[in-house]
PDB file of C-alpha atoms in Angstrom:
ATOM      1  CA  MET V   1      62.139 129.523  90.917  1.00  0.00           C
ATOM      2  CA  SER V   2      62.163 130.766  87.331  1.00  0.00           C
ATOM      3  CA  VAL V   3      63.502 128.685  84.485  1.00  0.00           C
ATOM      4  CA  ARG V   4      66.197 131.307  83.922  1.00  0.00           C
ATOM      5  CA  ALA V   5      67.505 130.854  87.462  1.00  0.00           C
ATOM      6  CA  ASP V   6      67.500 127.075  87.055  1.00  0.00           C
ATOM      7  CA  ASP V   7      69.449 127.498  83.820  1.00  0.00           C
ATOM      8  CA  LEU V   8      72.094 129.517  85.664  1.00  0.00           C
ATOM      9  CA  LEU V   9      72.425 126.841  88.328  1.00  0.00           C
ATOM     10  CA  TYR V  10      72.768 124.177  85.641  1.00  0.00           C
ATOM     11  CA  LEU V  11      75.494 126.122  83.817  1.00  0.00           C
ATOM     12  CA  LEU V  12      77.467 126.612  87.030  1.00  0.00           C
ATOM     13  CA  LYS V  13      77.077 122.924  87.834  1.00  0.00           C
ATOM     14  CA  THR V  14      78.241 121.707  84.434  1.00  0.00           C
ATOM     15  CA  ARG V  15      80.841 124.373  83.584  1.00  0.00           C
ATOM     16  CA  GLY V  16      82.176 125.368  86.976  1.00  0.00           C
ATOM     17  CA  PRO V  17      82.759 128.984  88.071  1.00  0.00           C
ATOM     18  CA  GLN V  18      81.837 131.574  85.425  1.00  0.00           C
ATOM     19  CA  ASN V  19      81.560 135.341  85.172  1.00  0.00           C
ATOM     20  CA  ALA V  20      78.200 137.015  84.587  1.00  0.00           C
ATOM     21  CA  GLN V  21      79.087 138.043  81.026  1.00  0.00           C
ATOM     22  CA  THR V  22      79.815 134.454  79.986  1.00  0.00           C
ATOM     23  CA  LEU V  23      76.692 133.146  81.693  1.00  0.00           C
ATOM     24  CA  GLY V  24      74.569 135.846  80.075  1.00  0.00           C
ATOM     25  CA  ALA V  25      75.944 135.059  76.611  1.00  0.00           C
ATOM     26  CA  ALA V  26      75.128 131.357  77.089  1.00  0.00           C
ATOM     27  CA  LEU V  27      71.529 132.253  77.941  1.00  0.00           C
ATOM     28  CA  GLY V  28      71.021 134.939  75.307  1.00  0.00           C
ATOM     29  CA  MET V  29      70.930 137.837  77.749  1.00  0.00           C
ATOM     30  CA  THR V  30      73.230 140.624  78.895  1.00  0.00           C
ATOM     31  CA  GLY V  31      75.812 140.230  81.595  1.00  0.00           C
ATOM     32  CA  MET V  32      73.859 142.754  83.670  1.00  0.00           C
ATOM     33  CA  GLY V  33      70.707 140.659  83.339  1.00  0.00           C
ATOM     34  CA  ALA V  34      72.569 137.529  84.403  1.00  0.00           C
ATOM     35  CA  ARG V  35      74.089 139.402  87.346  1.00  0.00           C
ATOM     36  CA  GLN V  36      70.622 140.404  88.575  1.00  0.00           C
ATOM     37  CA  HIS V  37      69.540 136.762  88.591  1.00  0.00           C
ATOM     38  CA  LEU V  38      72.788 135.750  90.286  1.00  0.00           C
ATOM     39  CA  LYS V  39      72.221 138.317  93.026  1.00  0.00           C
ATOM     40  CA  LYS V  40      68.834 136.761  93.761  1.00  0.00           C
ATOM     41  CA  LEU V  41      70.392 133.305  93.872  1.00  0.00           C
ATOM     42  CA  GLU V  42      73.070 134.665  96.199  1.00  0.00           C
ATOM     43  CA  GLU V  43      70.377 135.938  98.553  1.00  0.00           C
ATOM     44  CA  GLU V  44      68.961 132.404  98.643  1.00  0.00           C
ATOM     45  CA  GLY V  45      72.390 131.022  99.466  1.00  0.00           C
ATOM     46  CA  LEU V  46      72.645 129.018  96.233  1.00  0.00           C
ATOM     47  CA  VAL V  47      75.612 130.823  94.655  1.00  0.00           C
ATOM     48  CA  ALA V  48      78.523 132.931  95.847  1.00  0.00           C
ATOM     49  CA  SER V  49      80.840 135.351  94.102  1.00  0.00           C
ATOM     50  CA  PHE V  50      84.617 135.601  94.337  1.00  0.00           C
ATOM     51  CA  GLU V  51      87.450 137.459  92.638  1.00  0.00           C
ATOM     52  CA  ARG V  52      89.644 135.666  90.118  1.00  0.00           C
ATOM     53  CA  ARG V  53      92.336 136.854  87.751  1.00  0.00           C
ATOM     54  CA  GLU V  54      91.836 136.280  84.022  1.00  0.00           C
ATOM     55  CA  GLY V  55      94.963 137.344  82.171  1.00  0.00           C
ATOM     56  CA  VAL V  56      96.324 140.811  82.800  1.00  0.00           C
ATOM     57  CA  GLY V  57      94.457 143.559  84.596  1.00  0.00           C
ATOM     58  CA  ARG V  58      92.331 143.634  87.695  1.00  0.00           C
ATOM     59  CA  PRO V  59      90.673 140.479  89.026  1.00  0.00           C
ATOM     60  CA  LYS V  60      87.118 139.942  87.832  1.00  0.00           C
ATOM     61  CA  GLN V  61      84.065 138.755  89.687  1.00  0.00           C
ATOM     62  CA  ALA V  62      83.080 135.127  89.101  1.00  0.00           C
ATOM     63  CA  TRP V  63      80.264 133.009  90.456  1.00  0.00           C
ATOM     64  CA  GLN V  64      80.098 129.449  91.746  1.00  0.00           C
ATOM     65  CA  LEU V  65      77.620 127.115  93.428  1.00  0.00           C
ATOM     66  CA  THR V  66      77.562 126.900  97.206  1.00  0.00           C
ATOM     67  CA  ASP V  67      77.024 123.608  99.026  1.00  0.00           C
ATOM     68  CA  LYS V  68      73.335 124.502  99.127  1.00  0.00           C
ATOM     69  CA  GLY V  69      73.415 125.094  95.380  1.00  0.00           C
ATOM     70  CA  HIS V  70      74.992 121.706  94.750  1.00  0.00           C
ATOM     71  CA  GLY V  71      72.272 120.272  96.956  1.00  0.00           C
ATOM     72  CA  ARG V  72      69.664 121.348  94.412  1.00  0.00           C
ATOM     73  CA  PHE V  73      70.732 118.403  92.275  1.00  0.00           C
ATOM     74  CA  PRO V  74      69.392 114.963  93.295  1.00  0.00           C
ATOM     75  CA  ASP V  75      71.529 112.568  95.326  1.00  0.00           C
ATOM     76  CA  ARG V  76      69.281 109.480  95.330  1.00  0.00           C
ATOM     77  CA  HIS V  77      68.167 109.779  98.964  1.00  0.00           C
ATOM     78  CA  SER V  78      71.629 109.857 100.513  1.00  0.00           C
ATOM     79  CA  ASP V  79      70.479 109.533 104.141  1.00  0.00           C
ATOM     80  CA  LEU V  80      68.715 106.240 103.449  1.00  0.00           C
ATOM     81  CA  THR V  81      71.681 105.011 101.409  1.00  0.00           C
ATOM     82  CA  LEU V  82      74.139 105.746 104.202  1.00  0.00           C
ATOM     83  CA  ASP V  83      71.889 104.079 106.760  1.00  0.00           C
ATOM     84  CA  LEU V  84      71.664 100.919 104.655  1.00  0.00           C
ATOM     85  CA  LEU V  85      75.410 100.814 104.013  1.00  0.00           C
ATOM     86  CA  SER V  86      76.141 101.307 107.702  1.00  0.00           C
ATOM     87  CA  SER V  87      73.822  98.423 108.503  1.00  0.00           C
ATOM     88  CA  VAL V  88      75.545  96.159 105.955  1.00  0.00           C
ATOM     89  CA  ARG V  89      78.956  96.990 107.414  1.00  0.00           C
ATOM     90  CA  GLU V  90      77.732  96.446 110.971  1.00  0.00           C
ATOM     91  CA  LEU V  91      76.049  93.110 110.209  1.00  0.00           C
ATOM     92  CA  TYR V  92      78.443  91.614 107.668  1.00  0.00           C
ATOM     93  CA  GLY V  93      81.680  93.569 108.016  1.00  0.00           C
ATOM     94  CA  GLU V  94      83.930  94.872 105.262  1.00  0.00           C
ATOM     95  CA  GLU V  95      83.669  91.574 103.413  1.00  0.00           C
ATOM     96  CA  GLY V  96      79.899  91.888 103.213  1.00  0.00           C
ATOM     97  CA  LEU V  97      80.154  95.465 101.997  1.00  0.00           C
ATOM     98  CA  GLY V  98      82.651  94.382  99.364  1.00  0.00           C
ATOM     99  CA  ARG V  99      80.288  91.646  98.172  1.00  0.00           C
ATOM    100  CA  LEU V 100      77.517  94.237  97.842  1.00  0.00           C
ATOM    101  CA  ILE V 101      79.745  96.437  95.690  1.00  0.00           C
ATOM    102  CA  ASP V 102      80.773  93.442  93.559  1.00  0.00           C
ATOM    103  CA  LYS V 103      77.105  92.543  93.018  1.00  0.00           C
ATOM    104  CA  ARG V 104      76.322  96.101  91.911  1.00  0.00           C
ATOM    105  CA  GLU V 105      79.275  96.046  89.518  1.00  0.00           C
ATOM    106  CA  ARG V 106      78.224  92.713  87.980  1.00  0.00           C
ATOM    107  CA  SER V 107      74.677  93.945  87.422  1.00  0.00           C
ATOM    108  CA  ALA V 108      75.914  97.166  85.814  1.00  0.00           C
ATOM    109  CA  LYS V 109      78.378  95.258  83.632  1.00  0.00           C
ATOM    110  CA  GLU V 110      75.583  93.057  82.321  1.00  0.00           C
ATOM    111  CA  SER V 111      73.314  96.024  81.632  1.00  0.00           C
ATOM    112  CA  TYR V 112      75.975  98.248  80.068  1.00  0.00           C
ATOM    113  CA  GLY V 113      77.474  95.370  78.107  1.00  0.00           C
ATOM    114  CA  ALA V 114      74.149  94.598  76.455  1.00  0.00           C
ATOM    115  CA  ALA V 115      73.612  98.243  75.557  1.00  0.00           C
ATOM    116  CA  LEU V 116      77.125  98.685  74.114  1.00  0.00           C
ATOM    117  CA  ALA V 117      77.154  95.393  72.201  1.00  0.00           C
ATOM    118  CA  THR V 118      75.845  97.000  69.008  1.00  0.00           C
ATOM    119  CA  CYS V 119      78.401  99.853  69.030  1.00  0.00           C
ATOM    120  CA  ALA V 120      81.016  99.233  66.328  1.00  0.00           C
ATOM    121  CA  THR V 121      83.648 101.776  67.437  1.00  0.00           C
ATOM    122  CA  LEU V 122      85.192 102.962  70.687  1.00  0.00           C
ATOM    123  CA  GLU V 123      83.761 106.424  70.079  1.00  0.00           C
ATOM    124  CA  ALA V 124      80.272 104.981  69.754  1.00  0.00           C
ATOM    125  CA  ARG V 125      80.729 102.944  72.952  1.00  0.00           C
ATOM    126  CA  VAL V 126      81.900 105.981  74.915  1.00  0.00           C
ATOM    127  CA  GLU V 127      78.974 108.058  73.646  1.00  0.00           C
ATOM    128  CA  LYS V 128      76.506 105.306  74.520  1.00  0.00           C
ATOM    129  CA  LEU V 129      78.025 104.895  77.961  1.00  0.00           C
ATOM    130  CA  ALA V 130      77.618 108.646  78.533  1.00  0.00           C
ATOM    131  CA  VAL V 131      73.940 108.385  77.574  1.00  0.00           C
ATOM    132  CA  LEU V 132      73.418 105.513  80.011  1.00  0.00           C
ATOM    133  CA  ARG V 133      75.155 107.365  82.823  1.00  0.00           C
ATOM    134  CA  ALA V 134      73.155 110.537  82.115  1.00  0.00           C
ATOM    135  CA  GLU V 135      69.954 108.539  82.413  1.00  0.00           C
ATOM    136  CA  GLU V 136      71.132 107.408  85.852  1.00  0.00           C
ATOM    137  CA  GLY V 137      71.550 111.002  87.028  1.00  0.00           C
ATOM    138  CA  TYR V 138      75.285 111.553  86.493  1.00  0.00           C
ATOM    139  CA  MET V 139      74.824 114.498  84.063  1.00  0.00           C
ATOM    140  CA  ALA V 140      77.333 112.682  81.849  1.00  0.00           C
ATOM    141  CA  ARG V 141      78.624 113.599  78.414  1.00  0.00           C
ATOM    142  CA  ALA V 142      81.345 112.389  76.058  1.00  0.00           C
ATOM    143  CA  GLU V 143      83.968 114.511  74.314  1.00  0.00           C
ATOM    144  CA  LYS V 144      86.665 113.629  71.799  1.00  0.00           C
ATOM    145  CA  ALA V 145      90.139 115.054  72.445  1.00  0.00           C
ATOM    146  CA  PRO V 146      92.525 116.223  69.704  1.00  0.00           C
ATOM    147  CA  ASP V 147      94.929 113.366  70.500  1.00  0.00           C
ATOM    148  CA  GLY V 148      92.291 110.768  69.627  1.00  0.00           C
ATOM    149  CA  SER V 149      91.368 109.889  73.193  1.00  0.00           C
ATOM    150  CA  PHE V 150      87.927 110.452  74.673  1.00  0.00           C
ATOM    151  CA  LEU V 151      86.621 112.062  77.831  1.00  0.00           C
ATOM    152  CA  LEU V 152      83.704 110.767  79.845  1.00  0.00           C
ATOM    153  CA  ILE V 153      82.644 113.712  81.995  1.00  0.00           C
ATOM    154  CA  GLU V 154      80.193 113.405  84.885  1.00  0.00           C
ATOM    155  CA  ASP V 155      79.144 116.765  86.316  1.00  0.00           C
ATOM    156  CA  HIS V 156      77.064 115.228  89.088  1.00  0.00           C
ATOM    157  CA  CYS V 157      77.343 112.156  91.283  1.00  0.00           C
ATOM    158  CA  PRO V 158      73.966 110.844  92.468  1.00  0.00           C
ATOM    159  CA  ILE V 159      75.715 108.313  94.738  1.00  0.00           C
ATOM    160  CA  CYS V 160      78.253 110.756  96.190  1.00  0.00           C
ATOM    161  CA  ALA V 161      77.172 110.021  99.759  1.00  0.00           C
ATOM    162  CA  ALA V 162      77.676 106.296  99.235  1.00  0.00           C
ATOM    163  CA  ALA V 163      81.034 106.870  97.522  1.00  0.00           C
ATOM    164  CA  SER V 164      82.174 109.064 100.414  1.00  0.00           C
ATOM    165  CA  PHE V 165      81.185 106.318 102.864  1.00  0.00           C
ATOM    166  CA  CYS V 166      83.026 103.636 100.904  1.00  0.00           C
ATOM    167  CA  GLN V 167      85.342 104.509  98.026  1.00  0.00           C
ATOM    168  CA  GLY V 168      85.066 100.934  96.825  1.00  0.00           C
ATOM    169  CA  PHE V 169      82.121 102.193  94.765  1.00  0.00           C
ATOM    170  CA  CYS V 170      84.464 104.497  92.844  1.00  0.00           C
ATOM    171  CA  ARG V 171      87.092 101.806  92.300  1.00  0.00           C
ATOM    172  CA  ALA V 172      84.389  99.476  91.041  1.00  0.00           C
ATOM    173  CA  GLU V 173      83.119 102.052  88.557  1.00  0.00           C
ATOM    174  CA  LEU V 174      86.579 102.645  87.132  1.00  0.00           C
ATOM    175  CA  HIS V 175      87.032  98.895  86.653  1.00  0.00           C
ATOM    176  CA  LEU V 176      83.523  98.651  85.194  1.00  0.00           C
ATOM    177  CA  PHE V 177      84.285 101.227  82.496  1.00  0.00           C
ATOM    178  CA  GLU V 178      87.417  99.329  81.478  1.00  0.00           C
ATOM    179  CA  GLU V 179      85.441  96.101  81.263  1.00  0.00           C
ATOM    180  CA  VAL V 180      82.518  97.335  79.169  1.00  0.00           C
ATOM    181  CA  LEU V 181      84.536  99.515  76.771  1.00  0.00           C
ATOM    182  CA  GLY V 182      86.411  96.485  75.503  1.00  0.00           C
ATOM    183  CA  GLU V 183      89.939  95.131  75.272  1.00  0.00           C
ATOM    184  CA  GLY V 184      92.771  97.413  74.258  1.00  0.00           C
ATOM    185  CA  VAL V 185      91.361 100.383  76.145  1.00  0.00           C
ATOM    186  CA  THR V 186      92.853 102.234  79.117  1.00  0.00           C
ATOM    187  CA  VAL V 187      90.646 104.317  81.412  1.00  0.00           C
ATOM    188  CA  ALA V 188      92.229 106.873  83.742  1.00  0.00           C
ATOM    189  CA  ARG V 189      90.412 109.149  86.168  1.00  0.00           C
ATOM    190  CA  THR V 190      91.449 112.771  85.583  1.00  0.00           C
ATOM    191  CA  ASP V 191      89.052 114.593  87.931  1.00  0.00           C
ATOM    192  CA  TYR V 192      87.614 113.263  91.164  1.00  0.00           C
ATOM    193  CA  LEU V 193      84.906 114.817  93.334  1.00  0.00           C
ATOM    194  CA  LEU V 194      86.140 113.129  96.487  1.00  0.00           C
ATOM    195  CA  GLU V 195      89.578 114.686  96.071  1.00  0.00           C
ATOM    196  CA  GLY V 196      88.327 118.233  95.678  1.00  0.00           C
ATOM    197  CA  GLY V 197      87.420 118.205  91.996  1.00  0.00           C
ATOM    198  CA  ARG V 198      84.178 119.808  90.860  1.00  0.00           C
ATOM    199  CA  ARG V 199      83.264 116.705  88.877  1.00  0.00           C
ATOM    200  CA  CYS V 200      84.460 113.224  87.964  1.00  0.00           C
ATOM    201  CA  ALA V 201      86.048 112.736  84.552  1.00  0.00           C
ATOM    202  CA  TYR V 202      87.773 109.829  82.817  1.00  0.00           C
ATOM    203  CA  ARG V 203      90.207 109.822  79.904  1.00  0.00           C
ATOM    204  CA  ILE V 204      89.652 106.819  77.651  1.00  0.00           C
ATOM    205  CA  MET V 205      92.575 105.854  75.413  1.00  0.00           C
ATOM    206  CA  PRO V 206      92.984 103.064  72.881  1.00  0.00           C
ATOM    207  CA  ASP V 207      96.200 101.126  73.601  1.00  0.00           C
TER     208      ASP V 207
END
């Protein structure tokens, strides 16, 4: 597949549904050119179009990833992960699975904590955390909101299969962020893949 097509898939993954004109502008091409690429991706089953209303006037055509399109992004060998988790639950029960999640959280806390130790401000810690998560495949980025809070946005979840099997992974990650970002910080999940969101996002607020 051409780089241009991969760029379109990436934009739809990170920005959600878009019209061809917006996608073309982001890639330095015309809306017609973007639409031609989107049509090819549609033929491959990677994207689909739908009608949506934007202000007044007639609905406009927008494009979004299909399940197959989302599948183009890595998921860390989900079948093997699910098999291992099922085996842990079968052999050691819910308690054993919980201990596994706790061990993963402790290891991540140690690793993240060391990396964030040199960050002098909350903003720097959030940005560093986003870098660490991006390196792990979460397609993460940090944004500062006008009210002084921060957003940690993760456009992809490489452990989505595991999280779907046991949402304890998600609860552990939320607690982990609160731990490593320091005292006097509240972390609230604002978007959640497992509840129909297109991504996971967290609002980080100083108390």
